[in-house]
XYZ file of C-alpha atoms in Angstrom:
151
model
C 8.265 -10.208 36.281
C 5.795 -7.669 34.951
C 2.002 -7.762 34.780
C 0.818 -5.344 32.083
C -2.922 -4.692 31.725
C -4.603 -3.257 28.630
C -8.233 -3.800 29.672
C -9.516 -3.443 33.209
C -12.362 -5.278 34.868
C -15.603 -4.140 36.454
C -15.484 -1.189 38.873
C -16.493 -1.639 42.535
C -20.102 -1.120 43.595
C -19.291 2.152 45.372
C -17.408 3.728 42.412
C -19.143 2.476 39.283
C -17.446 4.946 36.921
C -13.862 4.398 38.111
C -11.904 1.585 36.474
C -8.804 0.334 38.292
C -6.472 -2.626 38.466
C -6.930 -4.000 41.988
C -5.341 -7.080 43.553
C -5.052 -8.257 47.148
C -1.801 -10.112 46.419
C 0.442 -11.323 43.597
C 2.261 -14.561 44.321
C 5.334 -15.830 42.491
C 6.863 -19.109 43.716
C 10.257 -17.537 44.387
C 11.740 -14.646 46.332
C 10.430 -11.204 45.436
C 12.103 -8.059 46.681
C 10.434 -4.879 45.435
C 7.431 -3.688 43.471
C 7.222 -0.775 41.043
C 4.218 0.392 39.043
C 3.445 3.184 36.621
C -0.033 4.197 37.896
C -0.351 3.428 41.590
C -2.396 4.863 44.424
C -0.660 4.871 47.797
C -2.579 5.443 51.046
C -3.275 3.754 54.388
C -5.003 0.727 52.841
C -3.472 0.465 49.361
C 0.108 0.405 48.133
C 2.727 -1.342 46.020
C 4.336 -3.028 49.026
C 1.018 -4.586 50.043
C 1.106 -6.668 46.861
C 3.792 -8.892 48.438
C 2.855 -8.734 52.125
C 1.410 -12.259 52.310
C -2.161 -11.082 52.965
C -4.228 -12.987 50.386
C -7.484 -11.124 51.041
C -8.284 -7.418 51.284
C -8.465 -6.303 54.917
C -8.391 -2.889 56.585
C -4.823 -1.575 56.554
C -3.802 -3.995 53.799
C -6.315 -4.076 50.970
C -3.589 -4.737 48.387
C -2.597 -2.899 45.213
C -4.748 -0.422 43.336
C -3.987 1.689 40.332
C -5.258 5.213 39.957
C -8.702 5.391 38.393
C -9.417 5.527 34.669
C -12.645 6.655 32.938
C -12.774 3.513 30.769
C -11.818 -0.162 31.000
C -9.712 0.195 27.832
C -6.219 1.350 28.832
C -4.457 -0.081 25.770
C -3.291 3.403 24.747
C -1.335 3.690 28.022
C -1.108 0.185 29.493
C -0.635 0.041 33.213
C 1.906 -2.269 34.743
C 3.159 -3.711 37.996
C 6.704 -5.051 38.134
C 8.015 -7.440 40.787
C 11.801 -7.579 41.125
C 12.991 -11.079 41.972
C 16.485 -9.844 42.882
C 18.218 -12.142 40.371
C 17.454 -14.258 37.325
C 15.060 -16.962 38.540
C 12.756 -19.435 36.853
C 9.040 -18.617 37.209
C 6.638 -21.419 36.376
C 3.471 -19.630 37.417
C 1.990 -16.482 38.920
C -1.134 -16.321 41.102
C -3.323 -13.216 41.183
C -5.427 -12.866 44.331
C -8.383 -10.550 43.649
C -9.667 -7.764 45.822
C -12.116 -9.269 48.327
C -13.404 -6.414 50.507
C -16.170 -5.270 48.135
C -17.999 -6.576 45.121
C -18.074 -5.302 41.582
C -20.924 -3.362 40.036
C -23.216 -6.077 38.701
C -21.577 -8.792 40.854
C -18.275 -10.605 41.021
C -14.826 -9.238 41.768
C -13.942 -5.555 41.405
C -10.848 -4.431 39.513
C -9.595 -7.787 38.207
C -7.891 -7.381 34.817
C -9.547 -8.669 31.637
C -6.745 -8.368 29.052
C -3.140 -8.582 30.281
C 0.287 -10.054 29.721
C 2.987 -11.438 31.958
C 6.432 -10.315 30.853
C 9.924 -11.172 32.026
C 13.383 -9.728 31.533
C 16.848 -10.645 32.675
C 18.139 -9.034 35.859
C 19.377 -5.578 34.863
C 18.027 -5.988 31.322
C 15.716 -3.589 29.517
C 14.034 -5.856 26.963
C 10.880 -7.708 27.988
C 9.743 -11.089 26.716
C 6.064 -12.034 26.829
C 5.640 -15.187 28.915
C 1.848 -15.334 28.637
C -1.005 -13.288 27.173
C -4.502 -13.451 28.634
C -7.503 -11.965 26.816
C -11.140 -11.926 27.848
C -10.441 -13.233 31.361
C -13.800 -13.905 33.035
C -14.557 -12.356 36.400
C -13.042 -14.693 39.030
C -15.775 -14.043 41.632
C -13.228 -13.708 44.447
C -11.181 -16.818 43.624
C -7.399 -16.659 43.144
C -6.285 -17.376 39.579
C -2.997 -19.133 38.751
C -1.375 -18.666 35.357
C 1.341 -20.943 33.986
C 4.122 -19.069 32.200
C 6.231 -20.223 29.269
């Protein structure tokens, strides 16, 4: 299952010119084995593996996933993505995105939550993706987890 973002949300209050995709957790109602991403920042608090660690809020040592920073919210020219390997072909009825919770966004709300994005799937070992859901103009979730039903 792949989350691909083309427009990023509001930057955090302490870095108002740096746009990132930031999530505390991504939950799929099935087994998930590994995470890959094309633009990820890895350090003591942030990393791909923290996206599936079961911590639904951002806490020291496990803030979640963050991409590298971009100068603009529009990343449609080079969409960023996070891919969760389920280990085998499995049905996915929904995905829940848990937003970053350790700091607010510039102007209020949640920092780094995507605005325009798609959920894509592919068969195990396949290379062709199918769009399972497209979301555009997603409002700021103000810290609340958001669940998306997939087709």
